[in-house]
CSV table of C-alpha atoms in Angstrom, one decimal:
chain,number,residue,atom,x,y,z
A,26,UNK,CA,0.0,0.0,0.0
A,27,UNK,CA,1.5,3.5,-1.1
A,28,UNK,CA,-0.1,6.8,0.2
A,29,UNK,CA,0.7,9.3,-2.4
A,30,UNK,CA,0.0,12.4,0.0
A,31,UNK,CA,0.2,13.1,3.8
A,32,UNK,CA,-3.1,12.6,5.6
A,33,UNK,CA,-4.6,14.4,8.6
A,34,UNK,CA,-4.6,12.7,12.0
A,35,UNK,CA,-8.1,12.4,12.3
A,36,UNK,CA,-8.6,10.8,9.1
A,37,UNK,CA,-5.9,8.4,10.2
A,38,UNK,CA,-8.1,7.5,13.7
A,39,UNK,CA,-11.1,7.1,11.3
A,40,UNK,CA,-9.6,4.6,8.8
A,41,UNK,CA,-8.4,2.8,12.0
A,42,UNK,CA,-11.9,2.8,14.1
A,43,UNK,CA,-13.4,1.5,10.2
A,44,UNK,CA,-10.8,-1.5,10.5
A,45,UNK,CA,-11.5,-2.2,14.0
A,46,UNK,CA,-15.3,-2.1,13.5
A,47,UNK,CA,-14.7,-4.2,9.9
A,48,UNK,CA,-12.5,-6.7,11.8
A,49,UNK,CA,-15.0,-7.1,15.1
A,50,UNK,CA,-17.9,-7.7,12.3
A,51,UNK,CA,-15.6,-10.6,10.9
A,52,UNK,CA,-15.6,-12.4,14.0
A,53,UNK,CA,-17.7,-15.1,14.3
A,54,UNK,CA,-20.9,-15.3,16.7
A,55,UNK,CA,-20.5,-16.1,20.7
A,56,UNK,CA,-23.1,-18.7,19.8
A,57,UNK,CA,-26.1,-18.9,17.5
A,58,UNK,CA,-29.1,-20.4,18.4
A,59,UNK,CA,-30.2,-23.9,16.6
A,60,UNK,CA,-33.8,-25.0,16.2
A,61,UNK,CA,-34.4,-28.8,16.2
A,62,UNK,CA,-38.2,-28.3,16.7
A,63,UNK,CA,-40.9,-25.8,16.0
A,64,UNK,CA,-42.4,-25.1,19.5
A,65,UNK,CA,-38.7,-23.7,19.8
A,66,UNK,CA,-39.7,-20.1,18.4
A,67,UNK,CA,-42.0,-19.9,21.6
A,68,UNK,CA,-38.9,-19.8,23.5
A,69,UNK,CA,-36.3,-17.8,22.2
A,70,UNK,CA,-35.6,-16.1,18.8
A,71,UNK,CA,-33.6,-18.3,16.5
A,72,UNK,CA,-31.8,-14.7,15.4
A,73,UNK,CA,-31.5,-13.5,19.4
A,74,UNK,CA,-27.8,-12.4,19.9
A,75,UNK,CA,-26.0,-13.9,22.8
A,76,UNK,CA,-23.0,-11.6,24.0
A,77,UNK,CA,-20.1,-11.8,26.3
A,78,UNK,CA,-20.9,-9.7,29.7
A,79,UNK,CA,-17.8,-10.8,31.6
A,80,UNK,CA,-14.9,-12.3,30.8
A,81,UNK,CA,-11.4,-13.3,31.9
A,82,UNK,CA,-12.0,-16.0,35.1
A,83,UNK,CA,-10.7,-19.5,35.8
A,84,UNK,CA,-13.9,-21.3,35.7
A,85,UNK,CA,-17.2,-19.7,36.2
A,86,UNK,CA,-20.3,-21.7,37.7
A,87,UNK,CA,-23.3,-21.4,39.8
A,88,UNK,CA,-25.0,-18.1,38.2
A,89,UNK,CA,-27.8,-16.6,40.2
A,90,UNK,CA,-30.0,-13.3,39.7
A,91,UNK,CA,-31.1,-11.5,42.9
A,92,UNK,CA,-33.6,-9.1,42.2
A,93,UNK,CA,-33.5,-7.0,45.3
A,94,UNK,CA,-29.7,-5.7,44.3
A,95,UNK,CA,-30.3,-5.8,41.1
A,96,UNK,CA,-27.2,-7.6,40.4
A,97,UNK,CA,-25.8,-11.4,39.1
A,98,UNK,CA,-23.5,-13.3,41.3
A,99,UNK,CA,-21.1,-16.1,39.8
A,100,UNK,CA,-18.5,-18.2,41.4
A,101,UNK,CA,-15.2,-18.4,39.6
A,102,UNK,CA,-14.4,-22.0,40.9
A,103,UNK,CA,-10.9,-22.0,40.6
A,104,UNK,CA,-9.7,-18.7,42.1
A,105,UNK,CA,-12.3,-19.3,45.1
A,106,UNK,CA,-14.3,-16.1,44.4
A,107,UNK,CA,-17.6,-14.6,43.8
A,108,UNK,CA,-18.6,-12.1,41.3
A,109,UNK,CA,-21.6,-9.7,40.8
A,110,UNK,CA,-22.1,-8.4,37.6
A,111,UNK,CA,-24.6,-5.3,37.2
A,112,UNK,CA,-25.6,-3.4,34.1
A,113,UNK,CA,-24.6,-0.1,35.5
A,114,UNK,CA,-20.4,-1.4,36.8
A,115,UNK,CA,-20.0,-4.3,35.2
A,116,UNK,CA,-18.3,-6.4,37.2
A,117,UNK,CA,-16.5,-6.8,40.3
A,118,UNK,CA,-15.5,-9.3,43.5
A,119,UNK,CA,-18.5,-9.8,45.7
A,120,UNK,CA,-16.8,-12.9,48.3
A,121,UNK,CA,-13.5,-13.7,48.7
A,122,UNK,CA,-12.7,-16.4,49.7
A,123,UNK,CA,-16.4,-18.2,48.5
A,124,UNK,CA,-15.5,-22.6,48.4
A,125,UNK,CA,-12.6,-22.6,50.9
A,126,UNK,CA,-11.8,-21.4,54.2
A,127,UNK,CA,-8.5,-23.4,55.8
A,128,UNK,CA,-5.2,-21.8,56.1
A,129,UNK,CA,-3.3,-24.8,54.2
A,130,UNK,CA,-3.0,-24.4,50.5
A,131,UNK,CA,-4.7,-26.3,48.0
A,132,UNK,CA,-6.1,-26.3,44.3
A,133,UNK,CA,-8.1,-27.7,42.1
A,134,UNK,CA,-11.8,-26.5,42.4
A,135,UNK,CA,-11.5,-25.4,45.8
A,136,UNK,CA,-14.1,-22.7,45.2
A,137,UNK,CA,-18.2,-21.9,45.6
A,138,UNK,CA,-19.9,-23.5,42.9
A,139,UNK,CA,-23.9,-23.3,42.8
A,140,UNK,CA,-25.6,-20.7,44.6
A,141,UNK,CA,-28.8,-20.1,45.9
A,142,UNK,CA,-31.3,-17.7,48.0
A,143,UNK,CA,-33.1,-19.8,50.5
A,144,UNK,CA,-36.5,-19.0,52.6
A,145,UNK,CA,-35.0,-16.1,54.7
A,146,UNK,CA,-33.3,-13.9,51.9
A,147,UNK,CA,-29.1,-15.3,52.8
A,148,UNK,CA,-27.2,-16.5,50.4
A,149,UNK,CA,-26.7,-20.2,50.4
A,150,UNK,CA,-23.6,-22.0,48.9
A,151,UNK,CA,-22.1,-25.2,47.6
A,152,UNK,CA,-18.5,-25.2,48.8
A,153,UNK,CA,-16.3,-27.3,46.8
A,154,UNK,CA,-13.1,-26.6,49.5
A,155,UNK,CA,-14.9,-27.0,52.7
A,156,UNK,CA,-17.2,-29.4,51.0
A,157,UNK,CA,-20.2,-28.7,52.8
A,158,UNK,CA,-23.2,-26.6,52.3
A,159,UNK,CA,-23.1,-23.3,53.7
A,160,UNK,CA,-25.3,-20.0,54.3
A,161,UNK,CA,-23.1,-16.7,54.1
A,162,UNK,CA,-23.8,-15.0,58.0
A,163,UNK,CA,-24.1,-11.4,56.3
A,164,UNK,CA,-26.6,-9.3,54.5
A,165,UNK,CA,-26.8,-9.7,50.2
A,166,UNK,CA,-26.0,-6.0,50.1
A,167,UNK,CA,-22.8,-6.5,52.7
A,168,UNK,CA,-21.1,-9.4,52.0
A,169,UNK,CA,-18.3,-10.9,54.3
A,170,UNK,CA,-17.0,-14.7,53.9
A,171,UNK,CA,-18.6,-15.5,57.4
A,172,UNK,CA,-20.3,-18.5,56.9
A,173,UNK,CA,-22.7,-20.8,58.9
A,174,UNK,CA,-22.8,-24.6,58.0
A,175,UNK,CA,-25.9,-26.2,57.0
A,176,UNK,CA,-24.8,-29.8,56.1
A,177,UNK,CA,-20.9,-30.9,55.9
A,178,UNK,CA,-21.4,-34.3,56.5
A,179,UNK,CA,-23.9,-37.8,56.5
A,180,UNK,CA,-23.9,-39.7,59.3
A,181,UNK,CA,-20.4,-38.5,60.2
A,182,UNK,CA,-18.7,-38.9,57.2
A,183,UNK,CA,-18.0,-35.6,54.8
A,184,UNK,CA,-19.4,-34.8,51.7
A,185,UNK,CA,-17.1,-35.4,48.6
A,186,UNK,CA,-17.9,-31.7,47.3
A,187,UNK,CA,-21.4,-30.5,47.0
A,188,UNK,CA,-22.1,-29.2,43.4
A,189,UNK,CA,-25.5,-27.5,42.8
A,190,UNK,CA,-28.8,-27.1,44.6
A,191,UNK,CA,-32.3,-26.5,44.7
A,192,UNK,CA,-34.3,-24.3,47.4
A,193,UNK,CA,-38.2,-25.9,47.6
A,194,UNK,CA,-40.9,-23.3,48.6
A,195,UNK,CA,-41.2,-25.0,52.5
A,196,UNK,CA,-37.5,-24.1,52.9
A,197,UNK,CA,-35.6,-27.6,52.2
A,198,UNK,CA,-32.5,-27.8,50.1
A,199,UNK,CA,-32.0,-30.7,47.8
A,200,UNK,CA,-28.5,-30.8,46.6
A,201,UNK,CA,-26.0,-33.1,44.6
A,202,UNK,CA,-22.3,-33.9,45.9
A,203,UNK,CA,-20.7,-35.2,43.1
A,204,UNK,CA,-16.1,-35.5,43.7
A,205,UNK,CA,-15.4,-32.5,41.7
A,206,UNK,CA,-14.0,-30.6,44.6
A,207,UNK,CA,-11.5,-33.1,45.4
A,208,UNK,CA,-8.2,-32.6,44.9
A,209,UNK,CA,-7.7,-36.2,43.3
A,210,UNK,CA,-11.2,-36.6,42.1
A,211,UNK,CA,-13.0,-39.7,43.4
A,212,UNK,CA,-9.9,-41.1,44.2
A,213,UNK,CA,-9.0,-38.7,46.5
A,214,UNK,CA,-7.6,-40.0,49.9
A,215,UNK,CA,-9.2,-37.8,51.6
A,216,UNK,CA,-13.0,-39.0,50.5
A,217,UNK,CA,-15.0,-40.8,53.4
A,218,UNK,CA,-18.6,-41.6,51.2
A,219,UNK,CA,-18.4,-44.6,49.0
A,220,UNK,CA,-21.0,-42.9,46.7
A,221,UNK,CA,-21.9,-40.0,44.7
A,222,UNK,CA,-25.6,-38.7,46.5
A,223,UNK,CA,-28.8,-36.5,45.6
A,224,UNK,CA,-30.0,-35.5,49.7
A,225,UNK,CA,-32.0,-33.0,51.4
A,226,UNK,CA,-31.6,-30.6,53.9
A,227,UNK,CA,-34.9,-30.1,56.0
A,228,UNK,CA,-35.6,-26.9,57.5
A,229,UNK,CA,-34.9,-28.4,61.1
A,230,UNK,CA,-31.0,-28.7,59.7
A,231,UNK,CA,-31.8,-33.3,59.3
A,232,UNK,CA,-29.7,-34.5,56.2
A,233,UNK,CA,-31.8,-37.2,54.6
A,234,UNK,CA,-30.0,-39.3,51.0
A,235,UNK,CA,-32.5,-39.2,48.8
A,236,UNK,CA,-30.4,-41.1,46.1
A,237,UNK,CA,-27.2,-42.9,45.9
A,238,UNK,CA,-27.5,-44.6,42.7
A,239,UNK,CA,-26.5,-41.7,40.2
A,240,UNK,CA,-22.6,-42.1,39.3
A,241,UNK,CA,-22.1,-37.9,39.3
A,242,UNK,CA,-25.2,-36.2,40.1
A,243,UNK,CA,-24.7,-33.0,39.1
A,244,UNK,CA,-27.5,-29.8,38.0
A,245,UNK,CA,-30.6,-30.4,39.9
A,246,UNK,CA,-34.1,-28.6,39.8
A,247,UNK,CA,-38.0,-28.4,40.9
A,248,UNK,CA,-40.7,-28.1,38.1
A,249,UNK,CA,-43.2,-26.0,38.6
A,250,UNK,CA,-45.5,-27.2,40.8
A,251,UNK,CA,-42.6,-29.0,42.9
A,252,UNK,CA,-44.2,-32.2,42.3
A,253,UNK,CA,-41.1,-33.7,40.4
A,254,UNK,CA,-37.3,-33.3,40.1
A,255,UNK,CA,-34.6,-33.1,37.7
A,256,UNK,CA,-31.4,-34.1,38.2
A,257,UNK,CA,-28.5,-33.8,35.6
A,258,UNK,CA,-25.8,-36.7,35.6
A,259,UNK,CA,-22.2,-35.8,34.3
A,260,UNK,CA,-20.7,-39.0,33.4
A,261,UNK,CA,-19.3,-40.1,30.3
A,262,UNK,CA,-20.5,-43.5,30.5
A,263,UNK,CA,-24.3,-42.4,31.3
A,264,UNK,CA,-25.1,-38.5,30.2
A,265,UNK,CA,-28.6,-38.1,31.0
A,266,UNK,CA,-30.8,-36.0,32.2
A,267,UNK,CA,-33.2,-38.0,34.9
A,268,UNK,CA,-36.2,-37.2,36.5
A,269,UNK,CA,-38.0,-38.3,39.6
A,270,UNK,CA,-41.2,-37.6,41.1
A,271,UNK,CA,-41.6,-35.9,44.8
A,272,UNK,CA,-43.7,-38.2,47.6
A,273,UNK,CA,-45.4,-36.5,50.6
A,274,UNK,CA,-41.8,-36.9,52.4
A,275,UNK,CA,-40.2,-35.4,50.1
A,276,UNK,CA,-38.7,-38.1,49.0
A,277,UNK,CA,-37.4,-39.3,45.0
A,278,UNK,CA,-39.8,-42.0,43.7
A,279,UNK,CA,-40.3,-43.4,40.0
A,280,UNK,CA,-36.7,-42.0,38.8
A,281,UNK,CA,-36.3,-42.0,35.3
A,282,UNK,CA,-34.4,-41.1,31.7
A,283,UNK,CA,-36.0,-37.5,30.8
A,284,UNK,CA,-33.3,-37.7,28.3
A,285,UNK,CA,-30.8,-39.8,26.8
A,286,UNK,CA,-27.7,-37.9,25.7
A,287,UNK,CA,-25.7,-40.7,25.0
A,288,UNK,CA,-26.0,-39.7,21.0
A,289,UNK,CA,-25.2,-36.3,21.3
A,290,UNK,CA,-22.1,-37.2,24.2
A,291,UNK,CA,-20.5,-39.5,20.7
A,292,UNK,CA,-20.3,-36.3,18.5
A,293,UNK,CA,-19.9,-33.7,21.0
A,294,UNK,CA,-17.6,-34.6,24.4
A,295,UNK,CA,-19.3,-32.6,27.5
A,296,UNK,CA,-21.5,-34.2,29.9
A,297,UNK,CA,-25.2,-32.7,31.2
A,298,UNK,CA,-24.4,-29.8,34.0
A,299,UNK,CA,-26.4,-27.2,35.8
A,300,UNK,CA,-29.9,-27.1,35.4
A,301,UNK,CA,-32.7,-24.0,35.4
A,302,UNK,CA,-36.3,-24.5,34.3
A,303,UNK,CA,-38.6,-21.4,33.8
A,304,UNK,CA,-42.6,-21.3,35.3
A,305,UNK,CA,-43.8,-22.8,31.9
A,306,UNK,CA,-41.3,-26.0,32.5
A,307,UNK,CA,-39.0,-25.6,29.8
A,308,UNK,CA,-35.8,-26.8,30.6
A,309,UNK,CA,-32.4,-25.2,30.1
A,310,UNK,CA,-29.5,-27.5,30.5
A,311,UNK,CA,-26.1,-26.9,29.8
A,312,UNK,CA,-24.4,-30.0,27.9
A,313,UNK,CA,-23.0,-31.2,24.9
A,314,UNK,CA,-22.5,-28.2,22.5
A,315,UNK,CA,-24.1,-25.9,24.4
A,316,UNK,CA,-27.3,-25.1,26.3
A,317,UNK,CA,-29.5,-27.7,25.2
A,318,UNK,CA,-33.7,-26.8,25.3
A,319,UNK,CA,-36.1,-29.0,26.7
A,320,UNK,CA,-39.8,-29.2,26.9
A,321,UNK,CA,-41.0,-31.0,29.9
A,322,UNK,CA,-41.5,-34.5,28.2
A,323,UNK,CA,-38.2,-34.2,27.4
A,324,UNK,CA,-38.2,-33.1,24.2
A,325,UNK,CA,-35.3,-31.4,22.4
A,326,UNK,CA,-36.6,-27.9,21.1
A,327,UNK,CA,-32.8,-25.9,20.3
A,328,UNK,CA,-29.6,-25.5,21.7
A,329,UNK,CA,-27.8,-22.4,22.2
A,330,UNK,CA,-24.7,-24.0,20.4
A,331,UNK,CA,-21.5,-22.5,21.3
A,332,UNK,CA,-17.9,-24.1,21.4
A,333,UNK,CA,-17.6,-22.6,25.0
A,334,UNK,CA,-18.2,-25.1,27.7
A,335,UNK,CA,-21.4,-24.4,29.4
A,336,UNK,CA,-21.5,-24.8,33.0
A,337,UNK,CA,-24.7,-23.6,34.4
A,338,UNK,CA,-27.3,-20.1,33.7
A,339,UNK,CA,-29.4,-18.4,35.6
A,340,UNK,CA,-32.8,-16.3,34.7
A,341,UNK,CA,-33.6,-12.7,35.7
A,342,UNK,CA,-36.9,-12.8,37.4
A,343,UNK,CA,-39.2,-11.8,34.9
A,344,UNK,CA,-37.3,-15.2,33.0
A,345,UNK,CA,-36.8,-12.6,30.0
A,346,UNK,CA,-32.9,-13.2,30.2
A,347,UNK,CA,-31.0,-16.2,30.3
A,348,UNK,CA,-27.3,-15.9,31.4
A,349,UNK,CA,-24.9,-18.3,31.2
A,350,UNK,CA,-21.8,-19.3,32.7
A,351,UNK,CA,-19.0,-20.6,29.7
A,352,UNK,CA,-15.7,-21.3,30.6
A,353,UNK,CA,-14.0,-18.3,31.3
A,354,UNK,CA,-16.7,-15.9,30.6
A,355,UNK,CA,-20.8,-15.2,31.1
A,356,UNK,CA,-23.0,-14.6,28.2
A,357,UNK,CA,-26.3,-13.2,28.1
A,358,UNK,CA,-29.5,-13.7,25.7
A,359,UNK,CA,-33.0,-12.8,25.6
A,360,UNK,CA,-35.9,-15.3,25.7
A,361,UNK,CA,-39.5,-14.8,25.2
């Protein structure tokens, strides 16, 4: 390229604010939204954009919208933080430290993963470090790591790493404890349960297992209604989706394949993970490719379908806006 004559300075910024916006147009899409069914249009737009809000994290999990602040808190796993994200400062630390409080050093996922606000407004947490499930003992608007234990163990023996969870409207918390958290995984010397359990937390403080059968229980969520249950299982061997139905205890019962991802596992190689489902039971399940879209019998509507691995989302409350957690980064769309 030869320029013949001198040019001025600001037509030099403006040829290179022309290339920047040419090049940023180049690039391709966070994700684009794939439409295996028709009902799928009553959900989301196929042309809806999904953009990056936050970026630049270790591993980001456990997205949760709280209305009263107005703000989007996210654990970044693997630095043992929380985030907030709002629309006016973007974002910034909320907890530090979130998973794990001991004074010895350790890594892996030694963070907060799935969060949650239970029946008296606090936050609630899954703490991969101190393995147990936790409430934080300070207002939403104040936070301080101060933290009160709700469960850390069954019948004497500690969790492996409690992953996600699900408040129900009386105040109980169902949650999974997968090994994630361990240092070695399920090998981990340190491990004391011989399985991988689904329990619940009654409002009195009992720890009941509800399920011991699932080989990693991961995502887990109520229907509407809270007459049935869905539990996401991350193993390679057996990526489904199951769902169980709720007795008068409280109990699982009738546990079943709500979907079989063992097809989709072959082609694409990530396992079902957090689960959120809306008042009009569509499901929304990070998995294989994306964040796959259910109705409630299961079938597949969409997929948001991005090569970021999907780890969990979150809805605002009006269930207008679906955010995501990817990797190292949170996305953001808008559903019907």
């Amino acid at each position: 390229m030869f320029i013949k004559k001198p040019v001025s300075v600001r037509t030099f910024i403006a040829f290179l604010m022309l290339l920047a916006l040419t090049t940023r147009a180049q690039q391709p899409p966070v994700a684009v939204i794939e439409r295996l069914h028709p009902n799928l249009d009553a959900v989301i737009d196929t042309h809806a954009t999904v953009s990056v809000i936050a970026d630049g994290f270790g591993w980001v999990e456990g997205p949760l919208w709280v209305e009263a602040e107005k703000m989007l808190l996210f654990s970044d796993v693997l630095n043992n933080r929380i985030y907030k994200w709002t629309a006016e400062k973007g974002t910034r630390i909320y907890l530090e430290p979130s998973g794990y409080t001991a004074a010895v050093p350790r890594g892996k996922e030694l963070g907060s993963n799935g969060l949650a606000i239970n029946a008296r407004g606090q936050l609630v947490l899954c703490q991969h470090g101190d393995r147990r499930i936790s409430v934080m003992n300070a207002p939403l608007a104040n936070p301080e790591p101060a933290f009160i234990t709700a469960a850390g163990d069954y019948r004497n023996k500690k969790f492996n790493s409690p992953n996600d969870l699900a408040v129900k409207s009386n105040g109980a918390i169902y949650f999974t404890d997968p090994p994630y958290g361990l240092e070695q995984g399920p090998e981990d010397p340190a491990r004391e349960l011989p399985f991988h359990g689904v329990y619940r937390i009654a409002k009195d403080g009992h720890v009941t297992l509800l399920a011991d059968s699932l080989t990693r229980p991961n995502g887990i969520a109520f229907f509407p209604g809270e007459k049935q249950l869905l539990i996401a299982n991350s193993d390679p061997q057996k990526p489904h989706w199951y769902i169980y139905d709720l007795d008068k205890e409280g109990g699982l019962a009738n546990g079943r394949v709500f979907f079989n991802g063992t097809a989709i596992f072959q082609k694409e190689h990530r396992t079902p993970d957090g689960i959120k489902i809306n008042k009009r039971g569509v499901v929304f399940a990070p998995g294989p490719g994306g964040v796959w879209i259910f109705n409630k019998e299961g079938r597949a509507l969409g997929r948001i379908k991005t090569s970021l691995i999907t780890s969990n989302c979150a809805f605002s409350e009006d269930y207008r806006t679906l955010f995501i957690t990817a990797d190292h980064c949170v996305l953001k769309v808008t559903l019907k």
